[in-house]
mmCIF file of C-alpha atoms in Angstrom:
data_model
loop_
_atom_site.group_PDB
_atom_site.id
_atom_site.type_symbol
_atom_site.label_atom_id
_atom_site.label_comp_id
_atom_site.label_asym_id
_atom_site.label_seq_id
_atom_site.Cartn_x
_atom_site.Cartn_y
_atom_site.Cartn_z
ATOM 1 C CA MET A 22 0.000 0.000 0.000
ATOM 2 C CA PRO A 23 1.120 3.565 -0.617
ATOM 3 C CA ASN A 24 1.357 6.142 2.129
ATOM 4 C CA ILE A 25 -2.012 7.816 2.691
ATOM 5 C CA GLY A 26 -2.163 11.562 3.248
ATOM 6 C CA VAL A 27 -5.019 14.003 3.777
ATOM 7 C CA LEU A 28 -5.408 17.400 2.134
ATOM 8 C CA LEU A 29 -6.428 20.056 4.627
ATOM 9 C CA SER A 30 -8.222 22.378 2.262
ATOM 10 C CA GLN A 31 -8.394 26.144 2.446
ATOM 11 C CA ARG A 32 -11.172 25.714 5.005
ATOM 12 C CA ALA A 33 -8.566 24.547 7.506
ATOM 13 C CA TYR A 34 -7.317 28.121 7.609
ATOM 14 C CA ASN A 35 -10.734 29.226 8.868
ATOM 15 C CA LEU A 36 -10.228 27.186 12.044
ATOM 16 C CA ASP A 37 -8.843 28.805 15.153
ATOM 17 C CA ALA A 38 -5.587 27.499 16.585
ATOM 18 C CA ASN A 39 -7.202 25.052 19.008
ATOM 19 C CA ALA A 40 -9.493 23.597 16.348
ATOM 20 C CA LEU A 41 -6.677 23.220 13.807
ATOM 21 C CA SER A 42 -4.483 21.510 16.399
ATOM 22 C CA ALA A 43 -7.324 19.160 17.319
ATOM 23 C CA LEU A 44 -7.928 18.322 13.647
ATOM 24 C CA ALA A 45 -4.260 17.521 13.061
ATOM 25 C CA LYS A 46 -4.109 15.356 16.179
ATOM 26 C CA SER A 47 -7.237 13.518 15.033
ATOM 27 C CA VAL A 48 -5.732 12.797 11.604
ATOM 28 C CA GLU A 49 -2.576 11.558 13.322
ATOM 29 C CA SER A 50 -4.469 9.343 15.771
ATOM 30 C CA LEU A 51 -6.427 7.745 12.924
ATOM 31 C CA GLY A 52 -3.119 6.621 11.418
ATOM 32 C CA PHE A 53 -2.826 8.764 8.294
ATOM 33 C CA GLU A 54 0.765 9.436 7.259
ATOM 34 C CA SER A 55 0.604 13.112 6.396
ATOM 35 C CA VAL A 56 -1.446 16.266 5.935
ATOM 36 C CA TRP A 57 -1.033 18.733 3.070
ATOM 37 C CA LEU A 58 -1.685 22.459 3.055
ATOM 38 C CA LEU A 59 -2.752 24.717 0.212
ATOM 39 C CA ASP A 60 -1.243 28.087 -0.586
ATOM 40 C CA SER A 61 -4.307 30.272 -0.973
ATOM 41 C CA PHE A 62 -5.423 33.792 -0.174
ATOM 42 C CA SER A 63 -5.459 32.980 3.504
ATOM 43 C CA ARG A 64 -2.963 31.932 6.164
ATOM 44 C CA ASP A 65 0.677 31.261 5.288
ATOM 45 C CA PRO A 66 1.165 27.536 4.554
ATOM 46 C CA PHE A 67 4.690 27.345 6.008
ATOM 47 C CA LEU A 68 3.684 28.981 9.287
ATOM 48 C CA ALA A 69 0.631 26.723 9.450
ATOM 49 C CA ALA A 70 2.878 23.716 8.743
ATOM 50 C CA SER A 71 5.144 24.703 11.628
ATOM 51 C CA PHE A 72 2.146 25.014 13.936
ATOM 52 C CA ILE A 73 0.788 21.589 12.961
ATOM 53 C CA LEU A 74 4.211 19.960 13.286
ATOM 54 C CA GLY A 75 4.517 21.425 16.756
ATOM 55 C CA SER A 76 1.041 20.164 17.680
ATOM 56 C CA THR A 77 1.738 16.547 16.669
ATOM 57 C CA THR A 78 4.497 14.003 17.153
ATOM 58 C CA THR A 79 4.739 11.724 14.105
ATOM 59 C CA LEU A 80 2.495 13.295 11.467
ATOM 60 C CA LYS A 81 4.252 14.548 8.349
ATOM 61 C CA VAL A 82 3.210 17.908 6.928
ATOM 62 C CA GLY A 83 3.620 19.027 3.332
ATOM 63 C CA THR A 84 2.775 22.097 1.344
ATOM 64 C CA GLY A 85 0.561 20.849 -1.404
ATOM 65 C CA VAL A 86 1.537 23.065 -3.014
ATOM 66 C CA ALA A 87 3.052 26.461 -2.258
ATOM 67 C CA THR A 88 3.228 28.723 -5.282
ATOM 68 C CA VAL A 89 6.602 30.144 -6.238
ATOM 69 C CA TYR A 90 4.885 33.479 -6.850
ATOM 70 C CA SER A 91 4.254 33.872 -3.099
ATOM 71 C CA ARG A 92 7.880 34.187 -1.991
ATOM 72 C CA ASP A 93 11.330 34.468 -3.511
ATOM 73 C CA ALA A 94 13.818 31.607 -3.681
ATOM 74 C CA MET A 95 15.696 32.704 -0.579
ATOM 75 C CA ALA A 96 12.510 32.826 1.511
ATOM 76 C CA ALA A 97 11.562 29.367 0.278
ATOM 77 C CA THR A 98 14.996 28.031 1.197
ATOM 78 C CA GLN A 99 14.752 29.637 4.625
ATOM 79 C CA ALA A 100 11.417 27.915 5.233
ATOM 80 C CA ARG A 101 12.682 24.564 3.966
ATOM 81 C CA GLU A 102 15.860 24.565 6.030
ATOM 82 C CA THR A 103 14.181 25.887 9.187
ATOM 83 C CA LEU A 104 11.441 23.261 9.188
ATOM 84 C CA SER A 105 14.005 20.583 8.275
ATOM 85 C CA GLU A 106 16.053 21.478 11.341
ATOM 86 C CA TYR A 107 13.198 21.872 13.807
ATOM 87 C CA TYR A 108 11.165 18.826 12.660
ATOM 88 C CA PRO A 109 13.606 16.372 11.058
ATOM 89 C CA GLY A 110 12.026 13.878 8.700
ATOM 90 C CA ARG A 111 8.524 15.325 9.046
ATOM 91 C CA PHE A 112 8.268 18.211 6.578
ATOM 92 C CA ILE A 113 7.847 17.940 2.795
ATOM 93 C CA MET A 114 8.172 21.053 0.650
ATOM 94 C CA GLY A 115 5.773 21.078 -2.279
ATOM 95 C CA LEU A 116 6.200 23.881 -4.801
ATOM 96 C CA GLY A 117 4.280 24.765 -7.933
ATOM 97 C CA ALA A 118 3.915 27.415 -10.623
ATOM 98 C CA SER A 119 0.184 27.965 -10.012
ATOM 99 C CA ASN A 120 -1.747 29.383 -12.985
ATOM 100 C CA GLU A 121 -2.154 32.684 -14.792
ATOM 101 C CA PHE A 122 -5.448 33.597 -13.114
ATOM 102 C CA ILE A 123 -4.092 33.157 -9.582
ATOM 103 C CA VAL A 124 -0.861 34.989 -10.396
ATOM 104 C CA GLN A 125 -2.831 37.936 -11.749
ATOM 105 C CA MET A 126 -4.799 38.058 -8.500
ATOM 106 C CA ARG A 127 -1.456 38.250 -6.672
ATOM 107 C CA LYS A 128 -0.433 41.178 -8.917
ATOM 108 C CA GLY A 129 2.436 39.086 -10.280
ATOM 109 C CA GLN A 130 3.808 38.688 -13.778
ATOM 110 C CA TRP A 131 2.907 35.286 -15.173
ATOM 111 C CA LEU A 132 5.634 33.342 -16.947
ATOM 112 C CA PRO A 133 5.424 29.929 -18.616
ATOM 113 C CA PRO A 134 5.864 27.253 -15.915
ATOM 114 C CA VAL A 135 9.060 25.555 -17.131
ATOM 115 C CA PRO A 136 11.265 28.671 -17.454
ATOM 116 C CA LYS A 137 9.772 30.158 -14.285
ATOM 117 C CA MET A 138 10.423 27.010 -12.260
ATOM 118 C CA THR A 139 13.858 26.468 -13.830
ATOM 119 C CA ALA A 140 15.063 29.908 -12.753
ATOM 120 C CA TYR A 141 13.477 29.599 -9.319
ATOM 121 C CA LEU A 142 14.976 26.192 -8.535
ATOM 122 C CA GLU A 143 18.406 27.263 -9.738
ATOM 123 C CA GLU A 144 18.176 30.270 -7.429
ATOM 124 C CA MET A 145 17.216 27.993 -4.540
ATOM 125 C CA ASP A 146 20.212 25.763 -5.239
ATOM 126 C CA ALA A 147 22.484 28.817 -5.128
ATOM 127 C CA VAL A 148 21.190 30.208 -1.813
ATOM 128 C CA GLN A 149 23.725 30.162 1.013
ATOM 129 C CA LEU A 150 22.241 31.038 4.390
ATOM 130 C CA ALA A 151 24.158 32.109 7.498
ATOM 131 C CA HIS A 152 23.194 29.107 9.608
ATOM 132 C CA SER A 153 24.613 25.629 9.132
ATOM 133 C CA LYS A 154 22.733 23.249 6.863
ATOM 134 C CA PRO A 155 20.294 20.857 8.578
ATOM 135 C CA ALA A 156 21.502 17.280 8.860
ATOM 136 C CA GLN A 157 18.424 16.090 6.974
ATOM 137 C CA LEU A 158 17.005 18.407 4.332
ATOM 138 C CA ALA A 159 13.267 18.135 3.713
ATOM 139 C CA PRO A 160 12.419 16.555 0.369
ATOM 140 C CA LEU A 161 11.286 18.855 -2.423
ATOM 141 C CA HIS A 162 8.285 17.849 -4.518
ATOM 142 C CA LEU A 163 7.075 19.751 -7.569
ATOM 143 C CA ALA A 164 3.552 20.000 -8.905
ATOM 144 C CA ALA A 165 4.310 18.443 -12.273
ATOM 145 C CA HIS A 166 1.621 17.279 -14.648
ATOM 146 C CA ALA A 167 3.718 17.369 -17.819
ATOM 147 C CA PRO A 168 7.159 16.048 -18.837
ATOM 148 C CA GLY A 169 8.902 19.432 -18.738
ATOM 149 C CA LEU A 170 8.176 20.015 -15.062
ATOM 150 C CA GLN A 171 8.721 16.345 -14.295
ATOM 151 C CA ASN A 172 12.217 16.636 -15.763
ATOM 152 C CA LEU A 173 12.867 19.617 -13.479
ATOM 153 C CA ALA A 174 11.715 17.588 -10.501
ATOM 154 C CA LEU A 175 14.113 14.799 -11.445
ATOM 155 C CA LYS A 176 16.953 17.306 -11.564
ATOM 156 C CA HIS A 177 16.200 19.365 -8.468
ATOM 157 C CA GLY A 178 13.831 17.392 -6.265
ATOM 158 C CA GLN A 179 12.780 14.119 -4.770
ATOM 159 C CA GLY A 180 9.220 13.779 -5.989
ATOM 160 C CA ILE A 181 6.245 15.084 -7.936
ATOM 161 C CA PHE A 182 2.731 15.987 -6.892
ATOM 162 C CA THR A 183 -0.335 15.541 -9.112
ATOM 163 C CA TRP A 184 -3.613 17.337 -8.455
ATOM 164 C CA ILE A 185 -7.016 15.999 -9.624
ATOM 165 C CA LEU A 186 -5.502 13.859 -12.355
ATOM 166 C CA PRO A 187 -7.079 10.505 -13.225
ATOM 167 C CA VAL A 188 -5.271 7.245 -12.672
ATOM 168 C CA GLU A 189 -4.026 7.002 -16.264
ATOM 169 C CA ASN A 190 -2.274 10.380 -16.035
ATOM 170 C CA VAL A 191 -0.475 9.151 -12.928
ATOM 171 C CA ARG A 192 0.511 5.983 -14.766
ATOM 172 C CA GLN A 193 2.070 8.126 -17.495
ATOM 173 C CA ALA A 194 3.868 10.264 -14.912
ATOM 174 C CA ARG A 195 5.327 7.189 -13.229
ATOM 175 C CA ALA A 196 6.552 5.865 -16.554
ATOM 176 C CA HIS A 197 8.304 9.175 -17.195
ATOM 177 C CA VAL A 198 10.014 9.649 -13.824
ATOM 178 C CA GLY A 199 11.027 6.010 -13.377
ATOM 179 C CA PRO A 200 10.464 3.496 -10.588
ATOM 180 C CA ASP A 201 12.375 5.107 -7.722
ATOM 181 C CA PHE A 202 10.962 8.643 -7.637
ATOM 182 C CA GLU A 203 8.226 9.774 -5.249
ATOM 183 C CA VAL A 204 4.818 10.289 -6.888
ATOM 184 C CA SER A 205 2.048 11.750 -4.722
ATOM 185 C CA ALA A 206 -1.425 11.725 -6.276
ATOM 186 C CA ASN A 207 -4.204 13.917 -4.889
ATOM 187 C CA PHE A 208 -7.876 13.371 -5.651
ATOM 188 C CA PRO A 209 -11.211 14.370 -4.063
ATOM 189 C CA VAL A 210 -13.364 11.802 -2.279
ATOM 190 C CA ILE A 211 -17.082 12.013 -1.517
ATOM 191 C CA LEU A 212 -18.698 9.573 0.911
ATOM 192 C CA ILE A 213 -22.065 9.593 -0.862
ATOM 193 C CA GLU A 214 -23.526 6.644 -2.740
ATOM 194 C CA ASP A 215 -26.119 8.577 -4.742
ATOM 195 C CA ALA A 216 -24.528 9.250 -8.124
ATOM 196 C CA THR A 217 -26.519 12.381 -8.903
ATOM 197 C CA GLU A 218 -25.694 14.108 -5.617
ATOM 198 C CA ALA A 219 -22.062 12.975 -5.601
ATOM 199 C CA ARG A 220 -21.538 14.316 -9.119
ATOM 200 C CA ARG A 221 -23.286 17.586 -8.231
ATOM 201 C CA ILE A 222 -20.824 18.141 -5.389
ATOM 202 C CA ALA A 223 -17.916 17.080 -7.598
ATOM 203 C CA ARG A 224 -18.885 19.532 -10.342
ATOM 204 C CA ALA A 225 -19.218 22.333 -7.806
ATOM 205 C CA PHE A 226 -15.713 21.584 -6.532
ATOM 206 C CA LEU A 227 -14.243 21.373 -10.033
ATOM 207 C CA THR A 228 -15.867 24.559 -11.364
ATOM 208 C CA PHE A 229 -12.584 26.452 -11.240
ATOM 209 C CA TYR A 230 -10.312 23.662 -12.468
ATOM 210 C CA ILE A 231 -11.874 22.036 -15.525
ATOM 211 C CA PRO A 232 -11.761 25.209 -17.698
ATOM 212 C CA ILE A 233 -8.004 25.660 -17.087
ATOM 213 C CA PRO A 234 -6.113 24.781 -20.308
ATOM 214 C CA TYR A 235 -3.360 22.690 -18.693
ATOM 215 C CA TYR A 236 -5.929 20.455 -16.994
ATOM 216 C CA GLN A 237 -7.783 20.035 -20.276
ATOM 217 C CA ALA A 238 -4.457 19.205 -21.947
ATOM 218 C CA ALA A 239 -3.728 16.547 -19.329
ATOM 219 C CA TYR A 240 -7.190 15.030 -19.654
ATOM 220 C CA SER A 241 -6.988 15.117 -23.446
ATOM 221 C CA LYS A 242 -3.781 13.038 -23.296
ATOM 222 C CA ILE A 243 -5.791 10.113 -21.906
ATOM 223 C CA GLY A 244 -8.744 10.243 -24.269
ATOM 224 C CA PHE A 245 -11.072 12.977 -23.048
ATOM 225 C CA GLY A 246 -12.297 15.553 -25.549
ATOM 226 C CA PRO A 247 -13.955 18.972 -25.703
ATOM 227 C CA GLU A 248 -17.373 17.490 -25.021
ATOM 228 C CA ASP A 249 -16.105 16.208 -21.666
ATOM 229 C CA PHE A 250 -15.236 19.753 -20.535
ATOM 230 C CA GLU A 251 -18.697 21.230 -21.133
ATOM 231 C CA ASN A 252 -21.457 21.812 -18.558
ATOM 232 C CA GLY A 253 -19.216 21.214 -15.572
ATOM 233 C CA GLY A 254 -17.681 18.031 -16.936
ATOM 234 C CA SER A 255 -19.122 14.815 -18.349
ATOM 235 C CA ASP A 256 -20.052 11.995 -15.989
ATOM 236 C CA ARG A 257 -17.115 10.029 -17.400
ATOM 237 C CA LEU A 258 -14.638 12.794 -16.583
ATOM 238 C CA ILE A 259 -16.123 13.502 -13.158
ATOM 239 C CA ASP A 260 -15.960 9.833 -12.214
ATOM 240 C CA ALA A 261 -12.326 9.635 -13.361
ATOM 241 C CA ILE A 262 -11.287 12.614 -11.227
ATOM 242 C CA VAL A 263 -13.408 12.111 -8.099
ATOM 243 C CA ALA A 264 -13.850 8.930 -6.058
ATOM 244 C CA TRP A 265 -17.349 8.733 -4.586
ATOM 245 C CA GLY A 266 -19.462 6.097 -2.884
ATOM 246 C CA THR A 267 -18.729 3.679 -0.082
ATOM 247 C CA PRO A 268 -15.412 3.503 1.771
ATOM 248 C CA GLU A 269 -14.764 0.257 -0.096
ATOM 249 C CA LYS A 270 -15.267 1.951 -3.455
ATOM 250 C CA ILE A 271 -12.930 4.783 -2.467
ATOM 251 C CA LYS A 272 -10.304 2.278 -1.310
ATOM 252 C CA ALA A 273 -10.563 0.573 -4.685
ATOM 253 C CA ARG A 274 -9.703 3.893 -6.345
ATOM 254 C CA ALA A 275 -6.734 4.390 -4.022
ATOM 255 C CA ASP A 276 -5.578 0.884 -4.960
ATOM 256 C CA GLU A 277 -5.824 1.841 -8.641
ATOM 257 C CA TYR A 278 -3.573 4.848 -8.045
ATOM 258 C CA ALA A 279 -1.110 2.645 -6.190
ATOM 259 C CA ALA A 280 -1.088 0.121 -9.025
ATOM 260 C CA ALA A 281 -0.485 2.995 -11.471
ATOM 261 C CA GLY A 282 2.615 4.012 -9.544
ATOM 262 C CA ALA A 283 1.546 6.428 -6.824
ATOM 263 C CA SER A 284 3.809 6.031 -3.806
ATOM 264 C CA ARG A 285 1.511 8.340 -1.844
ATOM 265 C CA VAL A 286 -2.220 8.890 -2.198
ATOM 266 C CA ILE A 287 -3.570 12.177 -0.825
ATOM 267 C CA ILE A 288 -7.316 12.247 -0.336
ATOM 268 C CA ASN A 289 -9.332 15.456 -0.274
ATOM 269 C CA PRO A 290 -12.557 14.598 1.582
ATOM 270 C CA ILE A 291 -15.411 16.889 0.547
ATOM 271 C CA ARG A 292 -19.158 17.096 1.092
ATOM 272 C CA ALA A 293 -22.046 19.435 0.363
ATOM 273 C CA ALA A 294 -22.036 22.710 2.248
ATOM 274 C CA GLN A 295 -24.999 23.468 4.463
ATOM 275 C CA GLY A 296 -27.831 25.495 2.992
ATOM 276 C CA GLU A 297 -29.312 25.781 -0.458
ATOM 277 C CA PRO A 298 -26.921 25.367 -3.420
ATOM 278 C CA VAL A 299 -25.676 28.702 -4.722
ATOM 279 C CA GLY A 300 -23.261 27.462 -7.374
ATOM 280 C CA GLY A 301 -19.531 26.739 -7.545
ATOM 281 C CA GLU A 302 -17.128 25.968 -4.732
ATOM 282 C CA ALA A 303 -19.372 27.676 -2.181
ATOM 283 C CA ASP A 304 -21.499 24.526 -2.379
ATOM 284 C CA VAL A 305 -18.612 22.392 -1.098
ATOM 285 C CA ASP A 306 -17.254 21.924 2.393
ATOM 286 C CA ALA A 307 -14.451 19.790 3.831
ATOM 287 C CA ASP A 308 -15.561 16.417 5.206
ATOM 288 C CA TRP A 309 -12.978 15.794 7.897
ATOM 289 C CA ASP A 310 -15.600 13.954 9.949
ATOM 290 C CA GLY A 311 -15.643 11.344 7.206
ATOM 291 C CA LEU A 312 -11.981 10.436 7.760
ATOM 292 C CA SER A 313 -12.901 7.966 10.503
ATOM 293 C CA ARG A 314 -14.834 5.996 7.846
ATOM 294 C CA LEU A 315 -11.777 5.898 5.560
ATOM 295 C CA THR A 316 -9.253 4.183 7.787
ATOM 296 C CA ASN A 317 -9.739 1.133 5.556
ATOM 297 C CA LEU A 318 -7.344 2.929 3.188
ATOM 298 C CA LEU A 319 -4.533 2.405 5.640
ATOM 299 C CA GLY A 320 -4.102 -1.327 5.195
#
């Protein structure tokens, strides 16, 4: 079995310190290997990672992923080395190039991902900080859905991170990076057996993602076409991206990712938000209560 991690979505940043600590301790006590934090327009993911690491004893914490447009290469290196020193073997640095829409919201200048990440990683490699290097440097994983970024990960890092990609995309990624590289695959899970309601929640969650060209390019590589990207996504596409149904059905999907080459599966448990549907991601909430029903993933 692969390692099993849990994505703590942006909604984790809405929790106060006591509630976030309690959530992390609960995930740890259930036996999950790691939690992963987004880099959104909310709390800082590296500071939140430090807080969670300090609140737990064995749980690993990763940024999944932090955008390189949020901080320069020196700041990223400072965060990586500090958390490596203070919590040896428990932090994983995930970095990504984000997308043009998000970068514009940050008032940044968007650059194509490969040259942007190439320059950034080379700058990180060149950083020399005043303190001594940690004995064990946290692994670096890149969000890498295509060969160009995967090649950068092979050169500069220890793993790649895929986000809402179907099993076949992960199989292709594994074939490209080889057998010994870390591959962490993230996908949403919905503990609802009714297909209509599960797909409604899935489409609400995916409203932002499916129109993005690089996701459509990735899906097109495995046989999806323009018709699958219309009206919130075809049933076939939704079912390939999102695992829904019983815990046994969700475990079967995790097993498929493992067979395709994922060394870590990161589940994003979601459910319908309270109240009447209003459209888009506002209709979706995190389903951390459902984690206790998903411990069958652990073995």
